[in-house]
Every structure is written in structure tokens, then in C-alpha cells.
mmCIF file of C-alpha atoms in Angstrom:
data_model
loop_
_atom_site.group_PDB
_atom_site.id
_atom_site.type_symbol
_atom_site.label_atom_id
_atom_site.label_comp_id
_atom_site.label_asym_id
_atom_site.label_seq_id
_atom_site.Cartn_x
_atom_site.Cartn_y
_atom_site.Cartn_z
ATOM 1 C CA MET A 1 14.498 23.247 -23.069
ATOM 2 C CA ALA A 2 16.594 21.812 -20.385
ATOM 3 C CA TYR A 3 16.050 18.216 -18.858
ATOM 4 C CA PHE A 4 16.915 16.591 -15.886
ATOM 5 C CA GLY A 5 17.337 13.006 -15.171
ATOM 6 C CA THR A 6 16.272 11.393 -11.751
ATOM 7 C CA ARG A 7 15.644 8.223 -10.313
ATOM 8 C CA SER A 8 15.099 9.551 -7.051
ATOM 9 C CA ILE A 9 12.077 10.948 -5.850
ATOM 10 C CA VAL A 10 13.554 12.847 -2.777
ATOM 11 C CA ASN A 11 15.503 14.902 -5.908
ATOM 12 C CA LEU A 12 11.970 15.108 -7.804
ATOM 13 C CA MET A 13 10.680 16.568 -4.989
ATOM 14 C CA THR A 14 13.826 18.659 -3.872
ATOM 15 C CA ILE A 15 13.775 20.404 -7.681
ATOM 16 C CA PHE A 16 10.130 21.364 -7.668
ATOM 17 C CA LEU A 17 8.834 21.661 -4.499
ATOM 18 C CA PHE A 18 10.989 23.632 -2.411
ATOM 19 C CA ALA A 19 10.300 24.482 1.293
ATOM 20 C CA LEU A 20 7.266 21.668 1.256
ATOM 21 C CA ALA A 21 7.236 21.734 5.344
ATOM 22 C CA SER A 22 5.505 18.198 5.233
ATOM 23 C CA TYR A 23 8.838 16.608 3.985
ATOM 24 C CA GLN A 24 12.659 17.242 4.657
ATOM 25 C CA ILE A 25 13.806 18.969 1.186
ATOM 26 C CA GLY A 26 17.010 20.190 0.430
ATOM 27 C CA LEU A 27 17.912 23.043 -2.973
ATOM 28 C CA SER A 28 19.586 21.207 -5.817
ATOM 29 C CA SER A 29 21.978 22.488 -7.948
ATOM 30 C CA HIS A 30 19.985 21.498 -11.050
ATOM 31 C CA CYS A 31 16.836 23.775 -9.979
ATOM 32 C CA ALA A 32 16.886 25.547 -12.993
ATOM 33 C CA SER A 33 15.374 22.524 -15.061
ATOM 34 C CA SER A 34 12.026 22.961 -16.240
ATOM 35 C CA SER A 35 11.251 19.383 -17.107
ATOM 36 C CA LEU A 36 12.269 16.283 -15.802
ATOM 37 C CA ASN A 37 12.387 12.691 -16.379
ATOM 38 C CA TYR A 38 10.975 10.332 -13.495
ATOM 39 C CA SER A 39 11.838 6.603 -12.977
ATOM 40 C CA SER A 40 8.690 4.919 -11.277
ATOM 41 C CA THR A 41 10.811 2.144 -9.791
ATOM 42 C CA HIS A 42 9.773 1.437 -6.456
ATOM 43 C CA HIS A 43 12.129 2.389 -3.711
ATOM 44 C CA ILE A 44 13.645 -0.977 -2.433
ATOM 45 C CA ASP A 45 17.458 -0.228 -2.441
ATOM 46 C CA ASP A 46 20.752 -2.237 -1.948
ATOM 47 C CA ASN A 47 20.572 -4.343 -5.337
ATOM 48 C CA ASP A 48 16.837 -4.905 -5.705
ATOM 49 C CA GLU A 49 16.662 -6.691 -2.017
ATOM 50 C CA VAL A 50 15.375 -5.916 1.494
ATOM 51 C CA LYS A 51 18.411 -6.923 3.442
ATOM 52 C CA ILE A 52 18.493 -7.999 7.449
ATOM 53 C CA SER A 53 21.941 -8.688 8.690
ATOM 54 C CA SER A 54 22.566 -11.471 11.058
ATOM 55 C CA GLN A 55 22.538 -9.177 14.068
ATOM 56 C CA GLN A 56 19.194 -8.307 13.105
ATOM 57 C CA GLN A 57 18.242 -11.614 12.388
ATOM 58 C CA LYS A 58 19.030 -12.976 16.099
ATOM 59 C CA SER A 59 17.213 -9.840 17.166
ATOM 60 C CA ILE A 60 14.232 -10.876 15.773
ATOM 61 C CA ALA A 61 14.375 -14.356 17.220
ATOM 62 C CA THR A 62 14.464 -12.981 20.550
ATOM 63 C CA SER A 63 12.003 -10.314 19.771
ATOM 64 C CA ARG A 64 9.970 -13.640 18.376
ATOM 65 C CA ALA A 65 10.473 -15.412 21.528
ATOM 66 C CA SER A 66 9.019 -12.592 23.717
ATOM 67 C CA VAL A 67 5.699 -11.997 21.204
ATOM 68 C CA GLN A 68 4.989 -15.531 21.383
ATOM 69 C CA GLU A 69 5.499 -15.869 25.301
ATOM 70 C CA SER A 70 2.388 -13.318 25.444
ATOM 71 C CA GLN A 71 0.394 -13.484 22.223
ATOM 72 C CA PRO A 72 -1.350 -16.303 19.664
ATOM 73 C CA THR A 73 1.255 -18.380 17.710
ATOM 74 C CA CYS A 74 -1.473 -19.001 14.849
ATOM 75 C CA GLY A 75 -3.199 -16.852 12.912
ATOM 76 C CA VAL A 76 -4.100 -15.051 9.738
ATOM 77 C CA LEU A 77 -1.809 -12.295 8.183
ATOM 78 C CA LEU A 78 -3.903 -10.019 6.119
ATOM 79 C CA PHE A 79 -1.945 -7.721 3.723
ATOM 80 C CA TYR A 80 -3.882 -4.932 2.043
ATOM 81 C CA HIS A 81 -2.124 -4.243 -0.937
ATOM 82 C CA ILE A 82 -2.671 -0.451 -2.533
ATOM 83 C CA PRO A 83 -0.959 -0.423 -5.858
ATOM 84 C CA SER A 84 2.638 1.443 -6.275
ATOM 85 C CA THR A 85 3.511 0.774 -3.146
ATOM 86 C CA GLY A 86 6.163 -1.747 -3.622
ATOM 87 C CA GLY A 87 3.366 -4.535 -3.189
ATOM 88 C CA SER A 88 3.771 -7.010 -5.434
ATOM 89 C CA THR A 89 7.720 -7.338 -3.857
ATOM 90 C CA ILE A 90 6.103 -8.030 -0.295
ATOM 91 C CA ASN A 91 2.900 -9.963 -1.836
ATOM 92 C CA THR A 92 6.245 -12.307 -3.476
ATOM 93 C CA TRP A 93 7.987 -12.918 -0.514
ATOM 94 C CA LEU A 94 5.281 -13.699 1.741
ATOM 95 C CA GLY A 95 4.439 -16.084 -0.696
ATOM 96 C CA LYS A 96 7.735 -17.883 -0.001
ATOM 97 C CA TYR A 97 6.379 -18.854 3.341
ATOM 98 C CA THR A 98 3.832 -21.524 1.897
ATOM 99 C CA PRO A 99 6.059 -24.505 1.114
ATOM 100 C CA GLU A 100 6.113 -27.181 4.227
ATOM 101 C CA LYS A 101 9.997 -26.183 5.101
ATOM 102 C CA PHE A 102 9.856 -22.397 5.037
ATOM 103 C CA GLY A 103 6.536 -22.288 7.235
ATOM 104 C CA ASN A 104 3.721 -24.558 5.879
ATOM 105 C CA SER A 105 1.126 -21.331 5.253
ATOM 106 C CA THR A 106 -1.839 -21.507 3.100
ATOM 107 C CA TYR A 107 -2.322 -18.616 0.527
ATOM 108 C CA TYR A 108 -5.158 -17.169 -0.542
ATOM 109 C CA THR A 109 -6.376 -13.830 -3.151
ATOM 110 C CA TYR A 110 -9.163 -12.827 -5.213
ATOM 111 C CA TRP A 111 -9.004 -9.632 -6.861
ATOM 112 C CA MET A 112 -10.008 -8.264 -10.231
ATOM 113 C CA PRO A 113 -8.770 -5.028 -12.302
ATOM 114 C CA ASP A 114 -11.481 -2.654 -13.345
ATOM 115 C CA PHE A 115 -9.732 -2.016 -16.711
ATOM 116 C CA ARG A 116 -8.505 -3.738 -19.540
ATOM 117 C CA LYS A 117 -6.971 -2.662 -22.538
ATOM 118 C CA GLN A 118 -8.796 -4.820 -25.234
ATOM 119 C CA LYS A 119 -12.098 -4.926 -23.357
ATOM 120 C CA GLY A 120 -12.453 -1.684 -21.646
ATOM 121 C CA TRP A 121 -13.890 -0.872 -18.509
ATOM 122 C CA HIS A 122 -15.980 -3.567 -16.610
ATOM 123 C CA ASP A 123 -17.833 -2.832 -13.311
ATOM 124 C CA ARG A 124 -18.139 -5.617 -10.949
ATOM 125 C CA HIS A 125 -16.438 -4.426 -7.839
ATOM 126 C CA ASP A 126 -19.453 -5.697 -5.726
ATOM 127 C CA LYS A 127 -19.388 -9.184 -7.027
ATOM 128 C CA SER A 128 -15.429 -9.005 -6.521
ATOM 129 C CA GLU A 129 -15.709 -8.096 -2.906
ATOM 130 C CA GLN A 130 -18.243 -10.405 -2.087
ATOM 131 C CA ARG A 131 -15.820 -13.184 -3.564
ATOM 132 C CA PHE A 132 -13.240 -12.008 -1.424
ATOM 133 C CA ILE A 133 -15.335 -11.946 1.860
ATOM 134 C CA SER A 134 -16.998 -15.128 0.594
ATOM 135 C CA GLY A 135 -13.250 -17.365 0.310
ATOM 136 C CA MET A 136 -12.428 -15.764 3.402
ATOM 137 C CA ASP A 137 -15.302 -17.230 5.390
ATOM 138 C CA ARG A 138 -14.819 -20.420 4.041
ATOM 139 C CA LYS A 139 -11.204 -21.020 3.105
ATOM 140 C CA VAL A 140 -9.374 -18.535 5.438
ATOM 141 C CA ILE A 141 -11.320 -18.084 8.516
ATOM 142 C CA PRO A 142 -12.661 -21.501 10.168
ATOM 143 C CA GLU A 143 -10.617 -24.261 11.707
ATOM 144 C CA LEU A 144 -7.335 -22.817 12.613
ATOM 145 C CA GLN A 145 -4.756 -25.471 14.318
ATOM 146 C CA PRO A 146 -2.147 -24.506 16.669
ATOM 147 C CA TYR A 147 1.134 -22.900 15.247
ATOM 148 C CA GLU A 148 -0.831 -22.496 11.829
ATOM 149 C CA TRP A 149 -0.621 -19.338 10.081
ATOM 150 C CA ARG A 150 -2.432 -18.817 7.203
ATOM 151 C CA ILE A 151 -1.965 -15.864 4.383
ATOM 152 C CA SER A 152 -4.344 -13.276 2.929
ATOM 153 C CA HIS A 153 -3.812 -10.490 0.064
ATOM 154 C CA ALA A 154 -6.177 -8.095 -0.382
ATOM 155 C CA HIS A 155 -5.887 -5.981 -3.846
ATOM 156 C CA ILE A 156 -7.935 -4.433 -6.316
ATOM 157 C CA ASN A 157 -11.272 -4.468 -5.347
ATOM 158 C CA SER A 158 -11.129 -6.908 -2.779
ATOM 159 C CA LEU A 159 -12.646 -4.738 0.097
ATOM 160 C CA HIS A 160 -13.894 -1.974 0.059
ATOM 161 C CA LEU A 161 -12.937 -0.578 3.678
ATOM 162 C CA ASN A 162 -15.205 2.326 4.259
ATOM 163 C CA THR A 163 -18.718 0.217 3.545
ATOM 164 C CA SER A 164 -17.166 -3.337 4.862
ATOM 165 C CA GLU A 165 -15.791 -2.450 8.372
ATOM 166 C CA ASP A 166 -17.950 -4.997 10.028
ATOM 167 C CA VAL A 167 -16.278 -7.842 7.927
ATOM 168 C CA LEU A 168 -13.024 -7.027 9.728
ATOM 169 C CA TYR A 169 -14.755 -7.112 12.998
ATOM 170 C CA ARG A 170 -16.381 -10.374 12.295
ATOM 171 C CA TRP A 171 -12.794 -11.638 11.259
ATOM 172 C CA ARG A 172 -11.046 -10.535 14.117
ATOM 173 C CA SER A 173 -13.675 -12.213 16.544
ATOM 174 C CA SER A 174 -14.016 -15.004 14.968
ATOM 175 C CA ILE A 175 -10.270 -15.844 14.489
ATOM 176 C CA GLU A 176 -9.811 -14.606 18.196
ATOM 177 C CA SER A 177 -12.600 -17.065 19.678
ATOM 178 C CA GLN A 178 -10.524 -19.918 18.379
ATOM 179 C CA GLY A 179 -7.358 -18.571 20.320
ATOM 180 C CA CYS A 180 -5.197 -17.072 17.331
ATOM 181 C CA ARG A 181 -4.592 -13.588 15.763
ATOM 182 C CA LEU A 182 -5.948 -11.542 12.742
ATOM 183 C CA PHE A 183 -2.949 -9.505 11.994
ATOM 184 C CA ASN A 184 -3.709 -6.878 9.309
ATOM 185 C CA THR A 185 -0.858 -5.302 7.390
ATOM 186 C CA ILE A 186 -0.828 -2.432 5.154
ATOM 187 C CA VAL A 187 2.332 0.011 3.757
ATOM 188 C CA PHE A 188 1.901 3.581 1.976
ATOM 189 C CA ARG A 189 4.827 5.618 0.403
ATOM 190 C CA ASP A 190 5.255 9.202 -0.646
ATOM 191 C CA PRO A 191 2.155 10.513 -1.930
ATOM 192 C CA LEU A 192 3.784 12.266 -4.725
ATOM 193 C CA SER A 193 6.112 9.337 -5.432
ATOM 194 C CA HIS A 194 3.420 7.202 -5.304
ATOM 195 C CA THR A 195 0.951 9.294 -7.955
ATOM 196 C CA LEU A 196 3.906 9.743 -10.328
ATOM 197 C CA SER A 197 4.764 6.197 -10.224
ATOM 198 C CA LEU A 198 0.763 5.004 -11.060
ATOM 199 C CA TYR A 199 1.407 6.779 -14.365
ATOM 200 C CA LYS A 200 2.733 3.666 -15.692
ATOM 201 C CA ALA A 201 -0.516 2.093 -16.535
ATOM 202 C CA ALA A 202 -2.238 5.149 -18.516
ATOM 203 C CA ASP A 203 -0.886 3.338 -21.789
ATOM 204 C CA ARG A 204 -2.664 -0.099 -20.726
ATOM 205 C CA LYS A 205 -5.932 2.194 -19.689
ATOM 206 C CA ASN A 206 -5.516 3.798 -23.117
ATOM 207 C CA SER A 207 -5.187 6.908 -21.353
ATOM 208 C CA THR A 208 -2.564 10.293 -21.880
ATOM 209 C CA GLN A 209 -0.426 12.144 -19.672
ATOM 210 C CA SER A 210 -2.465 15.179 -19.996
ATOM 211 C CA GLU A 211 -6.061 13.094 -19.132
ATOM 212 C CA TRP A 212 -4.481 10.710 -16.531
ATOM 213 C CA ALA A 213 -4.679 13.354 -13.294
ATOM 214 C CA LYS A 214 -8.210 15.108 -14.586
ATOM 215 C CA HIS A 215 -10.540 13.312 -12.088
ATOM 216 C CA LEU A 216 -8.646 14.955 -8.916
ATOM 217 C CA HIS A 217 -10.311 18.137 -9.845
ATOM 218 C CA SER A 218 -13.283 16.894 -8.825
ATOM 219 C CA ALA A 219 -14.230 15.780 -5.255
ATOM 220 C CA THR A 220 -16.018 12.623 -6.609
ATOM 221 C CA ASP A 221 -15.185 11.236 -10.124
ATOM 222 C CA ARG A 222 -13.670 7.887 -9.658
ATOM 223 C CA GLY A 223 -11.215 8.333 -12.649
ATOM 224 C CA MET A 224 -8.651 5.504 -13.939
ATOM 225 C CA TRP A 225 -6.321 5.366 -10.772
ATOM 226 C CA SER A 226 -6.505 5.611 -7.233
ATOM 227 C CA THR A 227 -4.679 8.053 -4.861
ATOM 228 C CA GLN A 228 -3.440 6.094 -1.628
ATOM 229 C CA LEU A 229 -6.310 7.811 0.715
ATOM 230 C CA ASP A 230 -8.969 7.028 -1.753
ATOM 231 C CA PHE A 231 -7.715 2.927 -2.276
ATOM 232 C CA PHE A 232 -7.692 2.813 1.384
ATOM 233 C CA LEU A 233 -11.037 3.928 1.739
ATOM 234 C CA TYR A 234 -13.119 3.205 -1.414
ATOM 235 C CA ASN A 235 -10.418 0.737 -3.300
ATOM 236 C CA ARG A 236 -11.899 1.080 -7.199
ATOM 237 C CA GLY A 237 -15.536 1.538 -5.940
ATOM 238 C CA ARG A 238 -17.379 4.576 -6.134
ATOM 239 C CA ARG A 239 -14.577 7.480 -4.958
ATOM 240 C CA ASN A 240 -16.500 9.848 -1.975
ATOM 241 C CA PRO A 241 -19.896 8.784 -2.475
ATOM 242 C CA TYR A 242 -21.176 11.496 -0.190
ATOM 243 C CA ASN A 243 -18.940 13.927 -1.193
ATOM 244 C CA LEU A 244 -17.053 14.705 1.939
ATOM 245 C CA PRO A 245 -14.392 17.448 3.001
ATOM 246 C CA LYS A 246 -10.663 16.003 2.758
ATOM 247 C CA GLU A 247 -10.735 16.447 6.174
ATOM 248 C CA GLU A 248 -13.804 14.027 7.055
ATOM 249 C CA LYS A 249 -11.789 11.492 4.677
ATOM 250 C CA VAL A 250 -8.356 11.807 6.329
ATOM 251 C CA LYS A 251 -10.142 11.179 9.507
ATOM 252 C CA ARG A 252 -12.332 8.363 8.733
ATOM 253 C CA ALA A 253 -9.213 6.641 7.167
ATOM 254 C CA MET A 254 -6.885 6.914 10.204
ATOM 255 C CA GLU A 255 -10.085 5.495 12.389
ATOM 256 C CA LEU A 256 -9.833 2.308 10.058
ATOM 257 C CA LEU A 257 -6.100 2.110 10.322
ATOM 258 C CA GLU A 258 -6.184 2.738 14.475
ATOM 259 C CA ARG A 259 -9.202 0.048 15.042
ATOM 260 C CA HIS A 260 -8.224 -2.461 12.383
ATOM 261 C CA PHE A 261 -4.220 -2.236 11.420
ATOM 262 C CA ASP A 262 -1.645 -3.873 13.041
ATOM 263 C CA LEU A 263 1.209 -2.913 11.320
ATOM 264 C CA VAL A 264 1.266 0.141 9.368
ATOM 265 C CA VAL A 265 4.151 1.570 7.553
ATOM 266 C CA VAL A 266 5.614 4.239 5.333
ATOM 267 C CA SER A 267 7.940 2.738 2.473
ATOM 268 C CA ASN A 268 9.790 0.586 5.078
ATOM 269 C CA HIS A 269 10.090 -2.542 4.133
ATOM 270 C CA GLU A 270 12.448 -3.951 6.013
ATOM 271 C CA TYR A 271 10.604 -2.920 9.033
ATOM 272 C CA TYR A 272 7.538 -5.093 7.905
ATOM 273 C CA MET A 273 9.584 -7.731 7.308
ATOM 274 C CA LYS A 274 10.586 -7.594 10.601
ATOM 275 C CA ARG A 275 7.849 -7.259 12.018
ATOM 276 C CA VAL A 276 6.120 -9.912 10.429
ATOM 277 C CA LEU A 277 9.142 -12.493 11.048
ATOM 278 C CA GLU A 278 8.491 -11.398 15.045
ATOM 279 C CA VAL A 279 5.032 -12.262 15.259
ATOM 280 C CA THR A 280 4.977 -15.161 12.988
ATOM 281 C CA GLY A 281 7.463 -16.982 14.161
ATOM 282 C CA TRP A 282 8.518 -17.940 10.216
ATOM 283 C CA ASN A 283 12.361 -17.898 9.704
ATOM 284 C CA TYR A 284 13.812 -14.894 7.408
ATOM 285 C CA GLN A 285 13.906 -15.586 3.762
ATOM 286 C CA LYS A 286 15.021 -12.882 1.707
ATOM 287 C CA MET A 287 12.686 -10.260 -0.052
ATOM 288 C CA ARG A 288 13.688 -9.263 -3.666
ATOM 289 C CA SER A 289 12.350 -6.567 -5.830
ATOM 290 C CA ARG A 290 9.339 -7.511 -7.967
ATOM 291 C CA ASN A 291 7.185 -5.576 -10.741
ATOM 292 C CA VAL A 292 9.666 -2.617 -11.409
ATOM 293 C CA TYR A 293 9.184 0.051 -13.765
ATOM 294 C CA HIS A 294 12.436 1.023 -15.294
ATOM 295 C CA ILE A 295 10.745 3.423 -17.869
ATOM 296 C CA GLU A 296 11.307 6.976 -17.476
ATOM 297 C CA ASN A 297 8.365 8.941 -17.393
ATOM 298 C CA VAL A 298 8.783 12.761 -18.315
ATOM 299 C CA PHE A 299 6.927 15.409 -16.234
ATOM 300 C CA SER A 300 6.934 19.181 -16.743
ATOM 301 C CA LYS A 301 7.700 21.152 -13.481
ATOM 302 C CA ARG A 302 4.014 22.777 -13.936
ATOM 303 C CA GLU A 303 2.554 19.073 -14.162
ATOM 304 C CA VAL A 304 4.587 17.940 -11.222
ATOM 305 C CA GLU A 305 3.183 21.284 -9.009
ATOM 306 C CA ASP A 306 -0.673 20.625 -10.319
ATOM 307 C CA LEU A 307 -0.434 16.976 -9.220
ATOM 308 C CA MET A 308 1.113 18.299 -5.801
ATOM 309 C CA LYS A 309 -1.839 20.509 -5.633
ATOM 310 C CA SER A 310 -4.114 17.778 -6.452
ATOM 311 C CA ILE A 311 -2.993 15.054 -3.862
ATOM 312 C CA ARG A 312 -2.782 17.932 -1.391
ATOM 313 C CA GLU A 313 -6.680 18.797 -1.955
ATOM 314 C CA ASN A 314 -7.599 15.454 -2.117
ATOM 315 C CA GLY A 315 -6.302 14.693 1.392
ATOM 316 C CA ASP A 316 -3.561 12.644 0.447
ATOM 317 C CA VAL A 317 -0.357 14.311 2.184
ATOM 318 C CA ASP A 318 -2.536 15.125 5.308
ATOM 319 C CA PHE A 319 -3.101 11.754 5.266
ATOM 320 C CA ILE A 320 0.520 10.433 4.891
ATOM 321 C CA ASP A 321 1.551 13.009 6.968
ATOM 322 C CA ALA A 322 -0.714 11.571 9.884
ATOM 323 C CA VAL A 323 0.059 8.029 9.316
ATOM 324 C CA LYS A 324 3.576 8.866 9.803
ATOM 325 C CA MET A 325 3.139 10.473 13.010
ATOM 326 C CA LYS A 326 0.744 8.068 14.415
ATOM 327 C CA PHE A 327 2.723 4.740 13.554
ATOM 328 C CA GLU A 328 6.253 6.137 13.053
ATOM 329 C CA GLY A 329 6.700 9.113 15.467
ATOM 330 C CA TYR A 330 6.909 11.651 12.569
ATOM 331 C CA LEU A 331 8.284 14.765 13.768
ATOM 332 C CA SER A 332 7.898 13.620 17.513
ATOM 333 C CA GLN A 333 11.452 14.857 18.237
ATOM 334 C CA TYR A 334 9.661 18.431 18.385
ATOM 335 C CA GLY A 335 6.700 17.759 20.420
ATOM 336 C CA VAL A 336 4.401 17.021 17.608
#
């Protein structure tokens, strides 16, 4: 059996997804391969560093001055961290602004994994969310000072957005009543790339490749991991508890994004950095890759096709397309 080695998700999709309309794909000269090696290294290139040129830094300073003339100069930056989207890189970068010489920002997080290899499953997602919300209410939201920014990191079992929308409304109201700003941020990535990348967690969850995606054959099984759409809506709580069709899930997720999120990007860490610096007034600090997984995982052509079919039926392909069209102008050149 022939094998094809690649570290690029673009090549992966080139080989197996042919003319997928949702993404721009070309044919590869290696398309006779029946299996592939996939490295789930997330997509920060250029020597594992997001770089902004000196000219871009000057542009940020100009934009920052314009932003700060018309918007509050204090606030809370909340980063809703979906696993395997390069979020550890962003979270580490945000932490650079806690020392006084860089930003003197306070940093808050509380999250809880739902599985430990030695202890198995534990279902305390509701208690974890309660602790995160309580910490926000006590430590992050009150008594913001002029020119003060506080950072909050929401991750596994921190916040279940589908059922906790009222909390986002309440936090924004409280912060704005202080003359400050709530700046909610999130990063997504290509849905197939995300799904393949998550397989790196299979061993620590005592799973196998054949079992890894079985839950996607059901509309409601929670499984050992969540797609981006499911994590955004339900985090690691009950998946699709009302058994909604994928169209309703996508519609609900887009409602939440449009109502509550101020910065939404797909894979573009450079733009995320640029926009955060403009809004907060922080000085530029390098963003270096973190939590990079270099071991290659091997998937057959059939397995990749089945995964793509499953995440399409779950709504993730439509969701990421909708995100790109709404927030990044995807296909706008065609009048879409």
C-alpha cells in the first residue's frame, strides 16, 4: 500500500476531497495514494512565530489611536478557547501582558477536563461552569479602573454558551456601566483539520482510531471530543440535548456569535493579534507557538472521507463557511 506524507491540511484535502465547493482545492500529483500520514501541528508558520512587520506595527499604533478616541480604554478581554485551534498559543501570548512593564493586566481562568486517563470520566461540567462564572463575577467584572484591561480565558467546561447567554448579556451590561468594554474573542479553524488534529487526544482517553468518531453517527451522543460547532454551543456538556437538525444548530451558533462576540477569526492568528493590540493599546509582543503536536497520525482515504461526511452532517462545514462569510468576507467577490 502506498503512503503519502504531508504536514499540510491543504494537501490532505487536495488528495481526498477533490472538488469540495466549500474550499479551494487543486489536484495533486500524488492522488493515487490510499493512505496518508497527517501531522496535527496547528497552522502557525514562519518558524513557529506570528510575525508583524515594523510597518504593520506603525499601522496598529495609528489604528489604536483612532479606536481609543471613540471607544473605552478599559475593559475585559474574554478568550473562548476551543481545543485544537491554536488557542494555547493565543492564551500564552495574552499572558505576556500581565507583567507591569507590558500591560499590568490581571488574568483569570477556570476550566476542568472531563476525562483523565488514570481516573476515567467525571461529569462535573455544571459545577465547573458555576465556578468560572462566580470567579468572573467576583474577580474580573467589578471595579474596573481607567486604562485597565483584564484577561479571562474560558476553556473546557468553563462556559456553556447555548444555555448561558444571559450571563454574557449581564457581564456586558455591568462592564459598560463602568465606562469600559467587554471584548469577547474566539478563533476557529478548518473543520477537517480540526477533527484530525483532535485525534492526538485519543491515547489519553483510552480510545482507538476506529472508535474515535463513532459518536458523530448520532445526533446527540457526546463522545470523547467535540467538533467546533458542538463545543461552541455545548462545550463538553450534553451534546444537542433537544436533537435539533444541523440547520438549527448552525443558526443558533451564528446568533450567539453575532450578538456577543467582538472578534471572530478562522485560523488568522496575525489578525487576532493586530485587532487585540488596536483595542487594548498594548505594545507588540511576539506570539510563539505552544502545545504543538509533531507526531504524525495515519488515516486511510476511507477514514478521511467518513470523517468529512460526519462533520458535514453535524453542521460544522456549513458553520465554518457561514463564519467566514459573515466575519471575513469569504466569497464576497462573487456576490455571496
